[in-house]
Amino acid sequence: MRVIAFFLVGLAVHVIFFISIFDIYFTSPLVHGMTPRATTLTPPASRLVLLVADGLRADSLLTLLPDGSSRAPYLRSVIEESGTWGVSHTRVPTESRPGHVALIAGFYEDVSAVAKGWKENPVEFDSVFNESRHTWCWGSPDILPMFAKGASGDHVYTYTYPAEEEDFASTDASRLDSWVFTQVKSFFQSAKSNSSLRASLLEDKNVLFLHLLGIDTNGHAHRPMSQEYLDNIGLVDTGVAELVSIVEEFFGYDGRTAYVFTSDHGMTNWGSHGAGHPSETLTPLVVWGAGVHNALRVTEPQPYDDGYLQDWKLEHLRRVDVSQADIAPLMASLIGVPIPVNSVGVLPHTYLNNSDLFKAESMYTNAIQVLEQFKMKMTQKKETTLSFRFSPYQQLTESKQAGFINKARMLIQLEKYEDAISLCQSLITHSLEGLVYYHTYDRFFLGCSVVLGFVGWTSYVVLVILKTHARLNRHPSILRQMPSYTLERLCMCVTVVITGFLLIQRSPVTYYIYCLLPVPIWYSVLKESRTLTDLIQSAPSLPLWKCFGYFVLVAFGVELLVASFFYRAVLTVGLAVLSLWPFLSGLVGKAKFHSLSWFLGSLFLALFPLMPVVGREPNIHLVTCAGLLALFTSACYLWSSRRRTPLHLGDRQQFVAQMLHVAVCAYVPSLTHSSLQQKQGLPLLNQIISWTTLGSSLLVPLLSSTRLFHRLLSIFLSLAATYLLLSTGSEALFLPVLSWLMFVWINIEQEAMLAQGVSGRQELSTIDFSANIDIAKIRHLKLDDIRRSYFFVFFIITAFFGTGNIASINSFDPASVYCFLTVFKPFIMGGLMMWKVIIPFIIVMCTFETIQVVTQLSSRSLFLIVLVISDLMALHFFFLVQDYGSWLDIGTSISHYVIVMSMTIFLMLLSVFTHILTSQRLVLWRRPKMNSTVVQSPMGSTDSSSSNNEAAVEYRTVLLAIFPVVLVSGTISLSLMTHILKSSSTSITSIAVLNLIFAHFVFLVTVPFRIYYYVTQHWGLGFTWCKVVSAMIHIHMYMSFIFYVVILITRLMAFYHKAEQQASFRSIHALLVSGVVWMGVLVLVPCIMYFSYGRDTGDNGEKNGTLCFHFGRNIKSGAKVFNYIVSMLIIVVAAVLTALQANVLRVLYREHRQGCTSQQDFDAQLKSLCFALVMVVCFIPYHVFRLHYLENIHLQHINEVFLSLTTFNCLDMLTFLGRRTFLCASW
C-alpha cells in the first residue's frame, strides 16, 4: 500500500510542478477595465473593407511573371498608383487564429492560449469589429464565429459556407473565394431593395470583412508553387477589382471607403505554416481609398536590405513595413472608432493622407490607449503587494507619466506635430516594457519555490532507491531513529511564516501550493537522511571509480538528451556513441553477430535525425520501399527461426495474412497520391482499407502466439501497416530500422546478463510472455540497470524526435492523413498524427517489456530511475521556459517542459498497455465445454441451477441486443460530433463536452470485449483485464454524470446572469481541472481495482479466467453504505437539475412565445434539457434498482441489464445534429 501512496504523491507533485508554469509564465497579460479611446477629429473614411487572403505569401503576390506582367494586375496598379504598400511582419505561430487576432484586435495571441488553436476567444478581448457600428463578414466557419462571439451586442453579422467545403482533395479550392465574392455581390444587390439594410450600410464606422481561404487550401493541397495556388491569386485579384467597383457604385462614388488587403500568414514551399520562416512571416499589405496616401515615388535608397524591392521591381515606390498588430490601430483611425483597448500595435501614420494635426492626435490617442493598460496593470500589482516591497517601473512613474502626457499635449498645441508623434511613440515603447515588468513581478519568488520543490523531490526519490533497491550495509547503531520533534517544529514554523506572508499579500490560492509544497518534501528528505549515512558507511565496499564513471556518463547523457530537444542532430551523436557499446563493454567477443548488428542498426537509425523535419516533397516510392523492407525482415526472421520455434498452422496463416496486409498498405499511399494528383479525390476503397487497418491494428496482435518473438513480430507488422498509411516519405523507413535495432537490443541484453554471471539463462525463442508476466525473483539494482534505464529513455526521446520535432507546429503536414480523409477536420487529423507519433513509442515500450522479462528487472526500480532522469531534464527545461521572443521560442519551450513532465505518467500508462498487448491472447471461436453429468442434490438444486442457466441465457440475449447497438450508434455519434467540433469553441461548456466525448470513446473501446464474452461465453483475457473491462462501464457512467452536471450548471449560471462568476474560471483552468480529474481516475481506479474490486471473489471460473463480470458478491457492508449514498445523490441531483432546466425553458417560452424556436438561447437551453433527460432516462432507473439490488445480490443478471441501459448515454452527442431543427442550436 505504501507503493501506491508513493505513486499517488508523486503524481500530485508532478501535476503541481506542471501547472506551476501556467501561473509563473503564462497567466494572461491582458487587463480589463480601460476606457476606449478615440480621436475627436473627423475620420477620413466612413467605412472600411478588410480583405484577408489566407495563406498568401508576399513574394507570391508581388513577384512579376517572366514576361514582366503581374498575376494580380489590379492590386499591382493600386500599389503603383493609388495606394500605399508594405510588408506586414507576422509572429509565430503563423496560424489563422493568431494572425486574425493580431490584425483585428491588435495584440499578439495571448500566451495562455498556446493550446487553444483558432476556434474561439480564449480570453475576452476588444477588436475593431467590436468597436464598429456594424460589421458584415463572409468566409470560413473556422474564423468568423470567434469575432462574432467576442463582440458586444448584435452588430457583427457572419455568413459562412459549410465546413465540408474545406477539402484538400478538392478539384478547385478557389471556389471558396468565388463563393465569398458571389455572396458579397448578392448582399449589395439585396441592399438596394432592403431599406433597413441600406440605411445600416449608409451609416458611418462600418466594416466589411472578406476572409478568402481558397489560397491557403490550395497551398496545402498543391504547394504554393503550383498552378492552382497561383491561379487562385489571380482569381482573388479579379474579385477584388469587381468588389471595389460594386462598393463604389453602391455608395455613389463618395470617396469615403478605405480598403485594406493583407494576409494572416504565408506558407512554406512544402505547403505548411506555423513556424518562423520568412515565407511564413512576410505577408503583403496594400491600403488604398479614403484617408490613404497615393503611391509615392522615391529616388533615394530605402532602408530595407532584404533584396525584395529589386526582386519585385518596386524599388521606385515607397515601401512602408509594419508589424501585423499595427494594422488594427490603422483601421480604427481610418474610420474613427476607438482603438481596441488591448491593442499593442503602433499606428503606422505614414499610411495616412490627412492633416499633421490628425496624425498627431491619432498617435496621441494610441499612446494613451497603451498607457491605460500599463496603469491598470500597475494598480493591480500595487494592490496585492506590501508597500515596502513594491518597486515601481522607473521609466514610467506617476510623475513621468504626467510629464509625457503634458509635454505631448503642449507639442500638439504648439503645432510641433513631428516631435509630438516621436514622443508618443516613445511613450508607447515604455508602456509596453512596463506591462512586461509588472506581469513578471512575482516570477523570481515563485520560480525559486518550484525549483526548491524539484530538487527536494528528486533527492527524496534517490534516497528511496538507495533504501529499497540498493544493497547497502545496514548498521543497527545508525538505524536508530532520532527524535523528530525538532524537525517537525521547524517545518511548522516555516509553514506559518510562509502562510502569513502570502495572506498579507492577498496572494492567489495557487501561490500557497507552490510555496508550501517544498516544506513536506524536504521534511521527508531530512527524515530519510539515515539512508545517506548508510551509503557513506558502505562506500569502502563499493567500486567507487566505477560508480563515479557511471555518474559522469549519466550526467553527460542527461545533458545530451536535453540538447537533443533543441538540436535533433545531437541524437545522431548519441546513437553513434551507443553503437560502440558492445565494443567498449567487451560483448563483441561473446556475441559478434549481435554486436555488429547493433553497430549497424545504431548507425542507420542515426541518419534519421539528420534529415529535415519538414520541407520534403512527398516521396511515395520510399513508403513502398519501407513496406518491402518490413516484409523482407519479417520473412528473414520467420525463415531463420523455422526450426527453433516452429509455427502452428493458425499462427503461420496469421503471419502470411499480416504480411499480405502490409504489402497492400505499402501500395495504398501510392494509389491515393496518384488519385489526388489527378484531382479524382480520395478513392473510397483506399479509405475503407485505411480505417479498417487503423481499427484492427491493436486487435490483430492479440490473436497471435504469446511466444516472445512471435508476438513482437505480429505487433510490428500490425503497427507497420498503419504507419505506412500515415507516411509520405523517408519517415516510413524509420519504423523498420527502429524495430530492427530493438530486436538486436533484446538479444544483446541477454548476452550482457550472461556476461554478468546471472544464472538461469533461458533461450529467447522459448520464452512465453504469458508465462513470465509475474517476475518472482526481484533482485537488487546493479549499475548496469541504470544503463538499461538510460537506454530506454534515450530510445523514447529518439522516437519523439527521430523523424520530426513534435514540439513544432510546422512538423504537421496534412498530406500524412490523406489515405484516411481529405476534408479539413483538425481533431481527427490531429488524432491520426498523434497515433503516428505514438507507434514508435509502443515498439520501444514492448521491447523494454521484453527486456524486463529477459533480465528479471524490477519494474518499480526501473520507474524510479526513469523518474530521476526525467525530473533532472524537467528541471533544465523549467529554467528554459520563456514567454518572450517569437511564438516559436515560446511554444517550443512549453512543449519541451510538458513532454518531460508528462514522460513519467505517459510511460506508466504505456507500460500497462504494452503489458496487455504482449501477454494477452484473444482466442476466437472457442466454445465452452458442455458437461452432461448432473448431480442431483437432496434439496432439488438441479432445477434451480437449470432455471438460473435459462435466466442467464435470456439476460445474455438481452445484453447481446443492447451492446452492439450501443457500439454502432455510439461510434456514429462520436464520429459526427468530431466533425461538428471543428468549428466549436473552447469555452468551459465545450471543454466539458470534449471530456464527455473522451469518456464515451474510452468506454466504447471496451465494448467489443463484452460482446466477445457474451457470444463465446468464455473469458480468455485474464482476471485483471476482466476487472478493467467490468470497471470501465462504471467509470464511464460516473464520469459522464460529472460532466453532465458541469454542462447543466454552466448553462444555468449563464441563464441566471452569473457570467461574472464564470469569467473568473477561465478555459485554461477548465482544461487543467479536466487533466487533474482524468489523472486522478487513471491512478485511483487501478488502485481500487487492485486492492478491492473483485479481490475476494470466490468464483473459480472467474479466478482461472473463464468467467467475467460477476463481482456482486464482493460488496461488503462499508461498500454498501457508499453505494447507497452515491445512488441517492445521483437520483436527487439528476431530478433537481432536470426540474431547474425545465423551468428555464418555461421562462424562455413565456418570454418569446411563438418566436422561441428562433432564439439561440432557447435552443441552447433545450439542448441542455436533452442532457438532463439523458440522466433521467439512463441513470435514475439503474440507481433506483440498485437500492433494491444491494440487499438482493442474487439479482446479478437483472442488475447487469439495468447497468447496460446506462450505456445508451453514448448517444447523447446526437443532440448536436441539425441546426435549430433538432434541439441543436449553437452553443
PDB file of N, CA, C and O in Angstrom, residues 997-1023:
ATOM      1  N   ILE A 997     -16.940  13.311 -24.572  1.00  0.00           N
ATOM      2  CA  ILE A 997     -16.612  12.523 -25.761  1.00  0.00           C
ATOM      3  C   ILE A 997     -15.490  11.543 -25.457  1.00  0.00           C
ATOM      4  O   ILE A 997     -15.531  10.372 -25.858  1.00  0.00           O
ATOM      5  N   PHE A 998     -14.485  12.018 -24.733  1.00  0.00           N
ATOM      6  CA  PHE A 998     -13.363  11.140 -24.399  1.00  0.00           C
ATOM      7  C   PHE A 998     -13.823   9.981 -23.509  1.00  0.00           C
ATOM      8  O   PHE A 998     -13.393   8.835 -23.687  1.00  0.00           O
ATOM      9  N   ALA A 999     -14.698  10.263 -22.551  1.00  0.00           N
ATOM     10  CA  ALA A 999     -15.220   9.199 -21.682  1.00  0.00           C
ATOM     11  C   ALA A 999     -15.982   8.167 -22.510  1.00  0.00           C
ATOM     12  O   ALA A 999     -15.837   6.944 -22.301  1.00  0.00           O
ATOM     13  N   HIS A1000     -16.815   8.638 -23.448  1.00  0.00           N
ATOM     14  CA  HIS A1000     -17.540   7.714 -24.326  1.00  0.00           C
ATOM     15  C   HIS A1000     -16.569   6.862 -25.143  1.00  0.00           C
ATOM     16  O   HIS A1000     -16.748   5.656 -25.300  1.00  0.00           O
ATOM     17  N   PHE A1001     -15.546   7.523 -25.668  1.00  0.00           N
ATOM     18  CA  PHE A1001     -14.588   6.812 -26.525  1.00  0.00           C
ATOM     19  C   PHE A1001     -13.879   5.701 -25.754  1.00  0.00           C
ATOM     20  O   PHE A1001     -13.763   4.566 -26.228  1.00  0.00           O
ATOM     21  N   VAL A1002     -13.394   6.024 -24.566  1.00  0.00           N
ATOM     22  CA  VAL A1002     -12.674   5.025 -23.764  1.00  0.00           C
ATOM     23  C   VAL A1002     -13.589   3.844 -23.443  1.00  0.00           C
ATOM     24  O   VAL A1002     -13.170   2.673 -23.499  1.00  0.00           O
ATOM     25  N   PHE A1003     -14.853   4.138 -23.122  1.00  0.00           N
ATOM     26  CA  PHE A1003     -15.771   3.035 -22.817  1.00  0.00           C
ATOM     27  C   PHE A1003     -16.049   2.198 -24.054  1.00  0.00           C
ATOM     28  O   PHE A1003     -16.048   0.963 -23.993  1.00  0.00           O
ATOM     29  N   LEU A1004     -16.288   2.841 -25.199  1.00  0.00           N
ATOM     30  CA  LEU A1004     -16.626   2.097 -26.411  1.00  0.00           C
ATOM     31  C   LEU A1004     -15.496   1.170 -26.838  1.00  0.00           C
ATOM     32  O   LEU A1004     -15.748   0.135 -27.478  1.00  0.00           O
ATOM     33  N   VAL A1005     -14.275   1.504 -26.478  1.00  0.00           N
ATOM     34  CA  VAL A1005     -13.152   0.628 -26.801  1.00  0.00           C
ATOM     35  C   VAL A1005     -13.295  -0.719 -26.090  1.00  0.00           C
ATOM     36  O   VAL A1005     -12.873  -1.757 -26.622  1.00  0.00           O
ATOM     37  N   THR A1006     -13.916  -0.725 -24.909  1.00  0.00           N
ATOM     38  CA  THR A1006     -14.053  -1.973 -24.150  1.00  0.00           C
ATOM     39  C   THR A1006     -15.294  -2.767 -24.525  1.00  0.00           C
ATOM     40  O   THR A1006     -15.407  -3.936 -24.141  1.00  0.00           O
ATOM     41  N   VAL A1007     -16.235  -2.178 -25.249  1.00  0.00           N
ATOM     42  CA  VAL A1007     -17.487  -2.873 -25.577  1.00  0.00           C
ATOM     43  C   VAL A1007     -17.260  -4.132 -26.417  1.00  0.00           C
ATOM     44  O   VAL A1007     -17.902  -5.159 -26.167  1.00  0.00           O
ATOM     45  N   PRO A1008     -16.356  -4.111 -27.428  1.00  0.00           N
ATOM     46  CA  PRO A1008     -16.140  -5.356 -28.197  1.00  0.00           C
ATOM     47  C   PRO A1008     -15.732  -6.539 -27.329  1.00  0.00           C
ATOM     48  O   PRO A1008     -16.091  -7.683 -27.633  1.00  0.00           O
ATOM     49  N   PHE A1009     -15.000  -6.298 -26.241  1.00  0.00           N
ATOM     50  CA  PHE A1009     -14.620  -7.394 -25.355  1.00  0.00           C
ATOM     51  C   PHE A1009     -15.836  -7.980 -24.653  1.00  0.00           C
ATOM     52  O   PHE A1009     -15.917  -9.197 -24.454  1.00  0.00           O
ATOM     53  N   ARG A1010     -16.788  -7.110 -24.276  1.00  0.00           N
ATOM     54  CA  ARG A1010     -18.019  -7.607 -23.662  1.00  0.00           C
ATOM     55  C   ARG A1010     -18.810  -8.451 -24.671  1.00  0.00           C
ATOM     56  O   ARG A1010     -19.307  -9.527 -24.341  1.00  0.00           O
ATOM     57  N   ILE A1011     -18.951  -7.934 -25.882  1.00  0.00           N
ATOM     58  CA  ILE A1011     -19.698  -8.667 -26.908  1.00  0.00           C
ATOM     59  C   ILE A1011     -19.048 -10.024 -27.173  1.00  0.00           C
ATOM     60  O   ILE A1011     -19.727 -11.054 -27.283  1.00  0.00           O
ATOM     61  N   TYR A1012     -17.718 -10.016 -27.264  1.00  0.00           N
ATOM     62  CA  TYR A1012     -16.985 -11.273 -27.492  1.00  0.00           C
ATOM     63  C   TYR A1012     -17.278 -12.288 -26.375  1.00  0.00           C
ATOM     64  O   TYR A1012     -17.509 -13.466 -26.634  1.00  0.00           O
ATOM     65  N   TYR A1013     -17.302 -11.799 -25.126  1.00  0.00           N
ATOM     66  CA  TYR A1013     -17.541 -12.705 -24.000  1.00  0.00           C
ATOM     67  C   TYR A1013     -18.964 -13.261 -24.029  1.00  0.00           C
ATOM     68  O   TYR A1013     -19.180 -14.460 -23.814  1.00  0.00           O
ATOM     69  N   TYR A1014     -19.937 -12.399 -24.309  1.00  0.00           N
ATOM     70  CA  TYR A1014     -21.321 -12.858 -24.313  1.00  0.00           C
ATOM     71  C   TYR A1014     -21.594 -13.815 -25.478  1.00  0.00           C
ATOM     72  O   TYR A1014     -22.474 -14.679 -25.384  1.00  0.00           O
ATOM     73  N   VAL A1015     -20.836 -13.668 -26.564  1.00  0.00           N
ATOM     74  CA  VAL A1015     -21.014 -14.582 -27.702  1.00  0.00           C
ATOM     75  C   VAL A1015     -20.397 -15.940 -27.406  1.00  0.00           C
ATOM     76  O   VAL A1015     -21.019 -16.996 -27.610  1.00  0.00           O
ATOM     77  N   THR A1016     -19.129 -15.944 -26.947  1.00  0.00           N
ATOM     78  CA  THR A1016     -18.411 -17.203 -26.744  1.00  0.00           C
ATOM     79  C   THR A1016     -18.661 -17.827 -25.384  1.00  0.00           C
ATOM     80  O   THR A1016     -18.337 -19.004 -25.181  1.00  0.00           O
ATOM     81  N   GLN A1017     -19.189 -17.033 -24.430  1.00  0.00           N
ATOM     82  CA  GLN A1017     -19.390 -17.487 -23.050  1.00  0.00           C
ATOM     83  C   GLN A1017     -18.084 -17.957 -22.422  1.00  0.00           C
ATOM     84  O   GLN A1017     -18.070 -18.817 -21.543  1.00  0.00           O
ATOM     85  N   HIS A1018     -17.002 -17.383 -22.888  1.00  0.00           N
ATOM     86  CA  HIS A1018     -15.692 -17.756 -22.358  1.00  0.00           C
ATOM     87  C   HIS A1018     -14.815 -16.507 -22.299  1.00  0.00           C
ATOM     88  O   HIS A1018     -14.708 -15.762 -23.278  1.00  0.00           O
ATOM     89  N   TRP A1019     -14.191 -16.287 -21.148  1.00  0.00           N
ATOM     90  CA  TRP A1019     -13.292 -15.130 -20.991  1.00  0.00           C
ATOM     91  C   TRP A1019     -11.857 -15.653 -20.974  1.00  0.00           C
ATOM     92  O   TRP A1019     -11.428 -16.316 -20.052  1.00  0.00           O
ATOM     93  N   GLY A1020     -11.107 -15.308 -21.996  1.00  0.00           N
ATOM     94  CA  GLY A1020      -9.745 -15.822 -22.103  1.00  0.00           C
ATOM     95  C   GLY A1020      -8.680 -14.756 -22.025  1.00  0.00           C
ATOM     96  O   GLY A1020      -7.550 -14.985 -22.468  1.00  0.00           O
ATOM     97  N   LEU A1021      -9.018 -13.596 -21.435  1.00  0.00           N
ATOM     98  CA  LEU A1021      -8.064 -12.486 -21.415  1.00  0.00           C
ATOM     99  C   LEU A1021      -7.515 -12.201 -20.022  1.00  0.00           C
ATOM    100  O   LEU A1021      -6.907 -11.155 -19.803  1.00  0.00           O
ATOM    101  N   GLY A1022      -7.752 -13.093 -19.080  1.00  0.00           N
ATOM    102  CA  GLY A1022      -7.172 -12.921 -17.755  1.00  0.00           C
ATOM    103  C   GLY A1022      -8.085 -12.178 -16.803  1.00  0.00           C
ATOM    104  O   GLY A1022      -8.950 -11.386 -17.198  1.00  0.00           O
ATOM    105  N   PHE A1023      -7.878 -12.435 -15.515  1.00  0.00           N
ATOM    106  CA  PHE A1023      -8.721 -11.853 -14.479  1.00  0.00           C
ATOM    107  C   PHE A1023      -8.541 -10.342 -14.380  1.00  0.00           C
ATOM    108  O   PHE A1023      -9.490  -9.594 -14.147  1.00  0.00           O
TER     109      PHE A1023
END
